[in-house]
Short mmCIF file of C-alpha atoms in Angstrom, two decimals:
data_model
loop_
_atom_site.label_atom_id
_atom_site.label_comp_id
_atom_site.label_asym_id
_atom_site.label_seq_id
_atom_site.Cartn_x
_atom_site.Cartn_y
_atom_site.Cartn_z
CA MET A 123 -25.28 -58.55 -76.82
CA ASN A 124 -27.05 -61.31 -78.91
CA PRO A 125 -30.10 -62.94 -77.67
CA ALA A 126 -27.89 -66.31 -77.80
CA ALA A 127 -25.38 -64.65 -75.56
CA TYR A 128 -28.15 -63.16 -73.60
CA PHE A 129 -29.82 -66.66 -72.96
CA TRP A 130 -26.34 -68.32 -71.94
CA SER A 131 -25.20 -65.40 -69.72
CA MET A 132 -28.67 -65.88 -67.64
CA LEU A 133 -28.39 -69.96 -67.43
CA LYS A 134 -24.55 -69.87 -66.55
CA ALA A 135 -25.65 -67.49 -63.86
CA SER A 136 -28.28 -69.32 -62.59
CA LEU A 137 -26.67 -72.84 -63.05
CA PHE A 138 -23.62 -72.08 -60.97
CA SER A 139 -25.75 -70.38 -57.94
CA THR A 140 -28.20 -71.11 -55.45
CA GLY A 141 -31.15 -69.30 -54.24
CA GLY A 142 -33.48 -66.32 -55.79
CA MET A 143 -30.47 -63.48 -56.10
CA GLY A 144 -27.24 -66.33 -56.13
CA ASN A 145 -27.27 -65.08 -59.82
CA LEU A 146 -27.00 -61.56 -59.18
CA PRO A 147 -22.97 -60.89 -59.18
CA ALA A 148 -22.60 -63.35 -62.43
CA ILE A 149 -25.37 -61.37 -64.31
CA HIS A 150 -23.85 -58.12 -63.16
CA HIS A 151 -20.08 -59.17 -64.42
CA ASP A 152 -21.45 -60.23 -67.85
CA PHE A 153 -24.06 -57.34 -68.61
CA ILE A 154 -21.77 -54.38 -67.02
CA GLN A 155 -18.81 -55.77 -68.89
CA ALA A 156 -20.73 -55.85 -72.49
CA HIS A 157 -22.19 -52.79 -71.66
CA ALA A 158 -25.83 -54.59 -71.95
CA ALA A 159 -27.12 -52.73 -68.88
CA ARG A 160 -26.94 -49.53 -66.54
CA PRO A 161 -26.07 -50.23 -63.26
CA GLU A 162 -29.34 -48.78 -61.80
CA VAL A 163 -31.23 -51.35 -63.80
CA PHE A 164 -30.36 -54.01 -61.39
CA GLY A 165 -31.71 -52.22 -58.43
CA GLU A 166 -35.01 -51.62 -60.40
CA ALA A 167 -35.20 -54.98 -61.06
CA LEU A 168 -34.60 -56.53 -57.49
CA VAL A 169 -37.48 -54.07 -56.43
CA ILE A 170 -39.76 -55.43 -58.81
CA GLY A 171 -38.89 -58.56 -58.00
CA GLN A 172 -39.56 -58.27 -54.43
CA PHE A 173 -43.13 -56.73 -55.28
CA SER A 174 -44.34 -59.22 -58.32
CA PRO A 175 -45.93 -62.57 -57.61
CA GLY A 176 -44.07 -65.54 -57.61
CA PRO A 177 -40.32 -66.13 -56.32
CA ASN A 178 -37.84 -63.11 -55.33
CA GLY A 179 -35.67 -64.89 -58.31
CA LEU A 180 -38.11 -63.53 -61.16
CA TRP A 181 -36.28 -60.13 -60.58
CA THR A 182 -34.23 -61.71 -63.68
CA VAL A 183 -37.63 -61.71 -65.59
CA ALA A 184 -38.08 -57.79 -64.74
CA PHE A 185 -34.25 -56.89 -65.89
CA GLY A 186 -34.99 -59.07 -68.86
CA TYR A 187 -38.20 -57.03 -69.53
CA ILE A 188 -36.32 -53.57 -68.64
CA THR A 189 -33.19 -54.46 -70.98
CA ARG A 190 -34.59 -56.17 -73.58
CA GLY A 191 -38.62 -56.03 -73.82
CA ILE A 192 -40.62 -58.67 -74.04
CA LEU A 193 -37.84 -61.02 -75.90
CA GLY A 194 -35.79 -60.23 -72.55
CA GLY A 195 -38.36 -61.45 -70.09
CA VAL A 196 -38.93 -64.43 -71.86
CA LEU A 197 -35.27 -65.64 -72.64
CA ALA A 198 -34.73 -64.78 -68.64
CA ALA A 199 -37.69 -66.90 -67.41
CA VAL A 200 -36.75 -70.02 -69.68
CA ALA A 201 -32.91 -69.36 -68.34
CA VAL A 202 -33.88 -69.39 -64.70
CA SER A 203 -36.47 -72.40 -65.13
CA ILE A 204 -34.06 -75.05 -66.40
CA PRO A 205 -31.19 -75.21 -63.64
CA PRO A 206 -33.94 -76.32 -60.74
CA PHE A 207 -34.71 -79.29 -62.51
CA LEU A 208 -31.32 -80.66 -61.44
CA VAL A 209 -32.95 -81.34 -58.04
CA ILE A 210 -34.69 -84.29 -59.69
CA LEU A 211 -31.17 -86.24 -59.55
CA LEU A 212 -30.64 -84.84 -55.83
CA ASP A 213 -33.98 -86.38 -55.15
CA LYS A 214 -33.41 -89.74 -57.14
CA PHE A 215 -30.08 -90.37 -55.14
CA TYR A 216 -31.67 -89.69 -52.01
CA ALA A 217 -34.74 -91.90 -52.88
CA LYS A 218 -31.94 -95.00 -53.80
CA ASN A 219 -30.29 -93.92 -50.04
CA ARG A 220 -33.08 -93.52 -48.28
CA GLU A 221 -32.62 -96.52 -46.33
CA SER A 222 -29.38 -95.35 -45.04
CA VAL A 223 -29.50 -93.94 -41.71
CA ALA A 224 -26.68 -91.35 -42.09
CA ILE A 225 -28.39 -90.01 -45.66
CA THR A 226 -31.95 -89.75 -43.90
CA GLY A 227 -30.71 -88.22 -40.76
CA PHE A 228 -28.32 -85.83 -43.11
CA ILE A 229 -31.33 -84.69 -45.05
CA ARG A 230 -33.46 -84.38 -41.48
CA GLY A 231 -30.58 -82.02 -40.30
CA ILE A 232 -30.53 -80.05 -43.31
CA SER A 233 -34.65 -79.54 -42.69
CA LEU A 234 -34.13 -78.30 -39.26
CA GLY A 235 -31.49 -75.93 -40.10
CA VAL A 236 -34.07 -74.85 -43.00
CA ILE A 237 -36.67 -74.00 -40.54
CA GLY A 238 -34.35 -71.73 -38.70
CA ALA A 239 -32.96 -70.05 -41.32
CA PHE A 240 -36.40 -69.11 -42.43
CA ALA A 241 -37.75 -68.19 -38.82
CA VAL A 242 -34.50 -65.98 -38.90
CA THR A 243 -35.12 -64.58 -42.02
CA LEU A 244 -38.77 -63.40 -41.53
CA ILE A 245 -37.82 -61.69 -38.53
CA SER A 246 -34.94 -59.66 -40.36
CA MET A 247 -37.71 -58.95 -42.74
CA LEU A 248 -40.08 -57.31 -40.52
CA LYS A 249 -37.34 -55.61 -38.64
CA ALA A 250 -36.55 -54.13 -42.13
CA ALA A 251 -39.81 -52.62 -42.70
CA HIS A 252 -39.35 -50.95 -39.04
CA PRO A 253 -42.45 -52.27 -37.63
CA GLY A 254 -44.31 -49.80 -35.16
CA LEU A 255 -47.69 -51.23 -32.72
CA ARG A 256 -49.79 -51.61 -35.70
CA ALA A 257 -47.49 -54.08 -37.10
CA ILE A 258 -46.99 -56.38 -33.71
CA VAL A 259 -51.00 -56.22 -33.75
CA THR A 260 -51.27 -57.16 -37.57
CA LEU A 261 -48.75 -59.76 -36.84
CA ILE A 262 -50.55 -61.58 -33.84
CA ALA A 263 -53.80 -61.10 -35.62
CA VAL A 264 -52.85 -62.68 -38.63
CA ALA A 265 -51.28 -65.65 -36.51
CA ALA A 266 -54.17 -66.13 -34.50
CA ILE A 267 -56.58 -65.90 -37.35
CA SER A 268 -54.26 -68.73 -39.60
CA ALA A 269 -53.80 -70.76 -36.30
CA GLN A 270 -57.63 -71.17 -35.61
CA LYS A 271 -59.27 -73.95 -37.03
CA ILE A 272 -63.26 -72.79 -36.69
CA VAL A 273 -63.25 -70.55 -40.10
CA ARG A 274 -60.29 -71.21 -42.46
CA VAL A 275 -59.40 -67.73 -44.06
CA PRO A 276 -57.23 -67.83 -47.37
CA VAL A 277 -53.90 -66.46 -46.98
CA PRO A 278 -54.19 -64.02 -49.54
CA ALA A 279 -57.13 -62.80 -48.39
CA LEU A 280 -55.26 -61.87 -45.01
CA ILE A 281 -52.45 -60.27 -47.02
CA ALA A 282 -54.81 -58.49 -48.75
CA ALA A 283 -56.80 -57.25 -46.11
CA SER A 284 -53.27 -56.17 -44.35
CA ALA A 285 -52.37 -54.38 -47.17
CA LEU A 286 -55.93 -52.76 -47.46
CA LEU A 287 -55.35 -51.11 -43.83
CA GLY A 288 -52.32 -49.94 -44.94
CA LEU A 289 -53.57 -48.05 -47.64
CA LEU A 290 -56.50 -46.44 -45.79
CA PHE A 291 -54.55 -45.41 -42.57
CA PRO A 292 -51.02 -45.03 -43.92
CA MET B 66 -38.92 -89.27 -68.48
CA THR B 67 -41.71 -91.13 -66.64
CA GLU B 68 -45.52 -90.67 -65.22
CA GLN B 69 -44.74 -93.30 -62.33
CA PRO B 70 -45.19 -92.04 -58.95
CA SER B 71 -41.86 -91.92 -57.11
CA PRO B 72 -41.21 -94.06 -54.28
CA GLN B 73 -41.85 -91.31 -51.85
CA GLN B 74 -45.13 -90.86 -53.51
CA SER B 75 -46.26 -94.83 -52.68
CA ALA B 76 -45.00 -94.38 -49.30
CA ASN B 77 -47.00 -91.41 -48.62
CA THR B 78 -50.06 -92.43 -46.86
CA THR B 79 -51.53 -89.30 -46.12
CA ALA B 80 -51.51 -88.11 -49.75
CA SER B 81 -54.76 -87.66 -52.15
CA PRO B 82 -55.01 -89.50 -55.21
CA ALA B 83 -52.77 -88.32 -58.08
CA PRO B 84 -54.54 -85.01 -59.32
CA GLY B 85 -54.96 -84.69 -63.16
CA LEU B 86 -52.32 -82.28 -64.98
CA SER B 87 -54.91 -79.68 -65.69
CA GLU B 88 -55.87 -79.57 -62.05
CA ILE B 89 -51.88 -79.25 -61.12
CA PHE B 90 -51.39 -76.63 -63.72
CA ARG B 91 -54.57 -74.76 -62.51
CA VAL B 92 -53.58 -74.84 -58.76
CA PHE B 93 -49.87 -73.61 -59.81
CA PHE B 94 -51.45 -70.94 -62.20
CA VAL B 95 -54.00 -69.37 -59.12
CA LEU B 96 -50.74 -69.29 -56.95
CA GLY B 97 -48.89 -67.77 -59.60
CA LEU B 98 -51.34 -65.36 -59.82
CA GLN B 99 -51.89 -64.33 -56.32
CA SER B 100 -48.25 -64.90 -54.47
CA PHE B 101 -47.76 -61.19 -54.34
CA GLY B 102 -45.25 -60.52 -51.43
CA GLY B 103 -41.82 -61.93 -52.51
CA GLY B 104 -40.61 -65.53 -51.78
CA ILE B 105 -41.71 -66.05 -48.48
CA ALA B 106 -45.49 -65.45 -49.59
CA THR B 107 -45.24 -67.72 -52.26
CA PHE B 108 -43.59 -70.43 -49.95
CA THR B 109 -46.16 -70.08 -47.53
CA MET B 110 -49.13 -70.29 -50.24
CA ILE B 111 -47.50 -73.26 -51.89
CA HIS B 112 -47.11 -74.90 -48.52
CA GLU B 113 -51.15 -74.11 -47.48
CA GLN B 114 -52.18 -75.43 -51.02
CA THR B 115 -50.13 -78.05 -51.55
CA VAL B 116 -50.00 -79.63 -48.32
CA ARG B 117 -52.49 -78.38 -46.11
CA ARG B 118 -55.70 -77.99 -48.48
CA LEU B 119 -54.98 -80.48 -51.43
CA ARG B 120 -52.50 -83.14 -49.67
CA TYR B 121 -50.33 -83.56 -52.91
CA ILE B 122 -47.66 -84.65 -50.44
CA SER B 123 -47.44 -84.97 -46.62
CA GLU B 124 -45.97 -82.46 -44.28
CA GLU B 125 -43.01 -84.40 -43.59
CA GLN B 126 -42.19 -84.55 -47.70
CA PHE B 127 -42.67 -80.95 -47.94
CA VAL B 128 -39.89 -80.35 -45.46
CA GLN B 129 -37.51 -83.08 -46.89
CA ASN B 130 -38.16 -81.53 -50.24
CA TRP B 131 -37.64 -78.34 -49.23
CA ALA B 132 -34.23 -79.17 -47.48
CA MET B 133 -33.36 -80.96 -50.65
CA VAL B 134 -33.73 -77.82 -53.03
CA GLN B 135 -31.37 -75.83 -50.80
CA LEU B 136 -28.78 -78.31 -52.26
CA ALA B 137 -30.18 -77.27 -56.23
CA PRO B 138 -29.02 -74.97 -58.42
CA GLY B 139 -31.12 -72.17 -59.17
CA ILE B 140 -34.32 -70.75 -57.64
CA ASN B 141 -35.21 -72.87 -54.82
CA LEU B 142 -38.80 -72.17 -55.13
CA LEU B 143 -38.83 -73.35 -58.67
CA ALA B 144 -37.24 -76.60 -58.06
CA LEU B 145 -39.55 -76.95 -54.87
CA VAL B 146 -42.75 -76.73 -57.39
CA ILE B 147 -40.92 -79.10 -59.71
CA LEU B 148 -40.22 -81.70 -57.01
CA ILE B 149 -44.34 -81.58 -55.82
CA GLY B 150 -45.53 -81.67 -59.50
CA ARG B 151 -43.48 -84.71 -60.12
CA ARG B 152 -44.37 -86.23 -56.77
CA ALA B 153 -48.36 -85.68 -57.72
CA ARG B 154 -48.23 -86.87 -61.29
CA GLY B 155 -44.44 -87.79 -62.46
CA MET B 156 -42.41 -85.36 -65.25
CA LYS B 157 -45.49 -84.13 -66.86
CA GLY B 158 -46.74 -82.86 -63.38
CA ALA B 159 -43.48 -81.08 -62.72
CA PHE B 160 -43.38 -79.33 -66.17
CA ALA B 161 -47.59 -78.69 -65.42
CA ALA B 162 -46.57 -77.24 -62.06
CA LEU B 163 -43.49 -75.10 -63.17
CA ILE B 164 -44.97 -73.76 -66.48
CA GLY B 165 -48.35 -73.01 -64.14
CA LEU B 166 -46.70 -71.19 -61.36
CA MET B 167 -44.25 -69.23 -63.96
CA ALA B 168 -46.78 -68.01 -66.58
CA PRO B 169 -48.74 -65.73 -64.70
CA SER B 170 -45.84 -64.66 -62.41
CA CYS B 171 -43.66 -63.87 -65.01
CA ALA B 172 -46.37 -61.89 -67.35
CA LEU B 173 -47.16 -59.87 -63.94
CA THR B 174 -43.54 -59.24 -63.61
CA MET B 175 -43.06 -57.77 -66.94
CA LEU B 176 -46.29 -55.73 -66.46
CA ILE B 177 -45.08 -54.52 -63.34
CA ALA B 178 -41.66 -53.70 -64.56
CA SER B 179 -43.48 -51.79 -67.30
CA VAL B 180 -45.21 -49.48 -64.66
CA TYR B 181 -42.81 -49.68 -61.87
CA THR B 182 -41.11 -45.89 -62.87
CA HIS B 183 -44.41 -44.73 -61.88
CA LEU B 184 -45.50 -46.78 -59.11
CA HIS B 185 -42.47 -46.34 -56.65
CA THR B 186 -42.90 -42.85 -56.34
CA VAL B 187 -46.70 -43.37 -54.92
CA PRO B 188 -46.69 -43.32 -50.94
CA ALA B 189 -50.06 -44.88 -50.76
CA ALA B 190 -48.59 -48.32 -52.76
CA VAL B 191 -45.63 -48.03 -50.57
CA ALA B 192 -47.74 -47.72 -47.22
CA ALA B 193 -49.72 -50.90 -48.79
CA ILE B 194 -46.62 -53.04 -49.25
CA ASN B 195 -44.99 -52.33 -46.00
CA ALA B 196 -48.90 -53.18 -44.17
CA ALA B 197 -48.79 -56.36 -45.80
CA ILE B 198 -44.95 -57.32 -44.57
CA PRO B 199 -46.60 -58.43 -41.11
CA ALA B 200 -49.01 -60.71 -42.30
CA ILE B 201 -46.77 -62.55 -44.42
CA VAL B 202 -44.41 -63.07 -41.70
CA ALA B 203 -47.07 -63.88 -39.21
CA VAL B 204 -48.05 -66.73 -42.00
CA GLY B 205 -44.59 -67.75 -42.56
CA LEU B 206 -43.74 -68.16 -38.87
CA LEU B 207 -46.86 -70.29 -38.46
CA SER B 208 -45.76 -72.61 -41.26
CA CYS B 209 -42.17 -72.96 -39.47
CA ILE B 210 -44.31 -74.27 -36.18
CA THR B 211 -46.28 -76.56 -38.88
CA MET B 212 -42.95 -77.69 -40.59
CA LEU B 213 -41.36 -78.58 -37.17
CA ARG B 214 -44.23 -80.49 -35.63
CA PRO B 215 -43.70 -84.14 -37.32
CA MET B 216 -40.21 -83.66 -36.79
CA ILE B 217 -40.08 -83.62 -33.48
CA LYS B 218 -43.08 -85.58 -32.28
CA SER B 219 -41.65 -89.04 -32.38
CA VAL B 220 -38.84 -90.76 -31.26
CA PRO B 221 -37.11 -94.03 -32.60
CA ASN B 222 -37.53 -97.18 -31.34
CA GLU B 223 -36.15 -100.95 -31.95
CA LEU B 224 -39.00 -101.69 -34.51
CA ASP B 225 -38.63 -97.95 -36.47
CA THR B 226 -36.32 -97.79 -39.83
CA THR B 227 -36.85 -94.09 -39.97
CA PRO B 228 -34.60 -92.34 -37.64
CA ARG B 229 -36.48 -89.49 -35.96
CA SER B 230 -34.62 -86.23 -34.52
CA GLN B 231 -34.89 -86.21 -30.40
CA PRO B 232 -37.21 -83.56 -29.48
CA VAL B 233 -34.46 -81.36 -27.49
CA PHE B 234 -32.13 -82.01 -30.71
CA ALA B 235 -34.19 -80.89 -33.21
CA CYS B 236 -34.88 -77.38 -31.21
CA ALA B 237 -31.34 -77.22 -30.67
CA MET B 238 -30.65 -77.47 -34.24
CA VAL B 239 -33.43 -75.13 -35.11
CA ILE B 240 -32.03 -72.28 -32.78
CA ALA B 241 -28.44 -73.10 -33.89
CA ALA B 242 -29.08 -72.61 -37.46
CA GLY B 243 -30.91 -69.29 -36.79
CA ALA B 244 -28.15 -67.93 -34.89
CA ALA B 245 -25.57 -68.87 -37.28
CA VAL B 246 -27.50 -67.41 -39.85
CA LEU B 247 -28.24 -64.02 -37.88
CA SER B 248 -24.59 -63.94 -37.16
CA ASN B 249 -23.42 -63.75 -40.83
CA ARG B 250 -20.47 -65.44 -40.34
CA LEU B 251 -20.89 -68.40 -42.64
CA PRO B 252 -22.80 -68.53 -46.27
CA ILE B 253 -26.06 -70.23 -45.64
CA PRO B 254 -25.23 -73.30 -47.72
CA ALA B 255 -22.42 -73.72 -45.11
CA VAL B 256 -24.79 -73.45 -42.27
CA LEU B 257 -27.33 -76.22 -43.52
CA ILE B 258 -24.41 -78.56 -44.74
CA LEU B 259 -23.53 -78.13 -41.07
CA CYS B 260 -26.81 -79.16 -39.81
CA GLY B 261 -26.97 -82.02 -42.37
CA VAL B 262 -24.00 -83.55 -40.72
CA ALA B 263 -24.86 -82.92 -37.15
CA GLY B 264 -28.18 -84.46 -38.30
CA ALA B 265 -26.40 -87.68 -39.48
CA ILE B 266 -24.00 -87.88 -36.60
CA GLU B 267 -27.10 -87.56 -34.53
CA ALA B 268 -29.18 -90.36 -36.58
CA VAL B 269 -26.34 -92.68 -36.19
CA LEU B 270 -25.83 -92.32 -32.78
CA SER B 271 -29.19 -92.94 -32.24
CA ARG B 272 -29.52 -95.83 -34.28
CA LEU B 273 -26.74 -97.39 -32.46
CA LEU B 274 -27.81 -96.74 -28.95
CA ALA B 275 -31.30 -98.38 -29.90
CA MET B 276 -29.44 -101.27 -31.13
CA ARG B 277 -27.42 -101.55 -28.05
CA ARG B 278 -30.88 -101.02 -26.08
CA SER B 279 -32.27 -103.65 -28.07
CA THR B 280 -29.59 -106.43 -27.46
CA SER B 281 -28.92 -106.02 -23.97
#
């Protein structure tokens, strides 16, 4: 697959999908059909996407790096960065119609739905990690530390401290 | 392309003065370096920095933006970052925020990809990542509460032109959406569109009721 076709495949997949992993089926189809990637690479890239900083959708950057080195990683990064700019058109439409009760209510309804979906995703994520008593204690402790307003502890410090405890007492 | 603040920005009374481009780049660069733990950790840190600490946008705008990015193509968090950057400093702000977040995240992702085959068999690394998950979940659940609060604290009156959800309706919507996602019978975009339709109906009915009350 030449760099232009490589880039177009990534761009097209992101343009016609939503969410970090919505582009997976299209990329999988194109690359497997073109014999441009081994099937196992997709699993590896998804795991790296979970562990690396930034959105999970950056699994495509890991995929790009594994399949085509730094050029592949850069092409993937640019390809996934372009489609989200279309949100500006949506935002402009909303700004023009913000006096409309129905449209404001529609966005508000989606906002409430997003909060519910997000909470459920968080709980599913916790369940997938097979939490024990220590996980529950960590969850409550971190929630308590974050909620209190006496001493503000940065979120990365809390996550790093939890990881360190896991490292010291596996 | 414009550097004019958006109408939402000028309407936002809680936001700080417009930050410089270098500041926006620096803030998102640091986020891109620190946000280990997947999309939820990144989301939580973006919320913490841009709403609670730096006040680039208000809590309500953040939730509105997050709702809007669900409808946009591509990675939701990148669309969110673009909107926040644009609200803070126009299109240049959008590019500064996006490049700031992407540059370190992509570099580190490629670095991890190059050593991953050795890392994934080390039990200590797996233990550390598993131990970090409850912390990410705790902070994320707190974010849910923070996002919900401004949406339920006030209800419409005759003078208020902004429809607000009734607290009972808002909580019911959150629970219904969570249950729908959990049941896995509908794709998430379909659940969110149904929530939007319910929200539109509720807003129109609330307005009609308010108008009827004011005329009687």
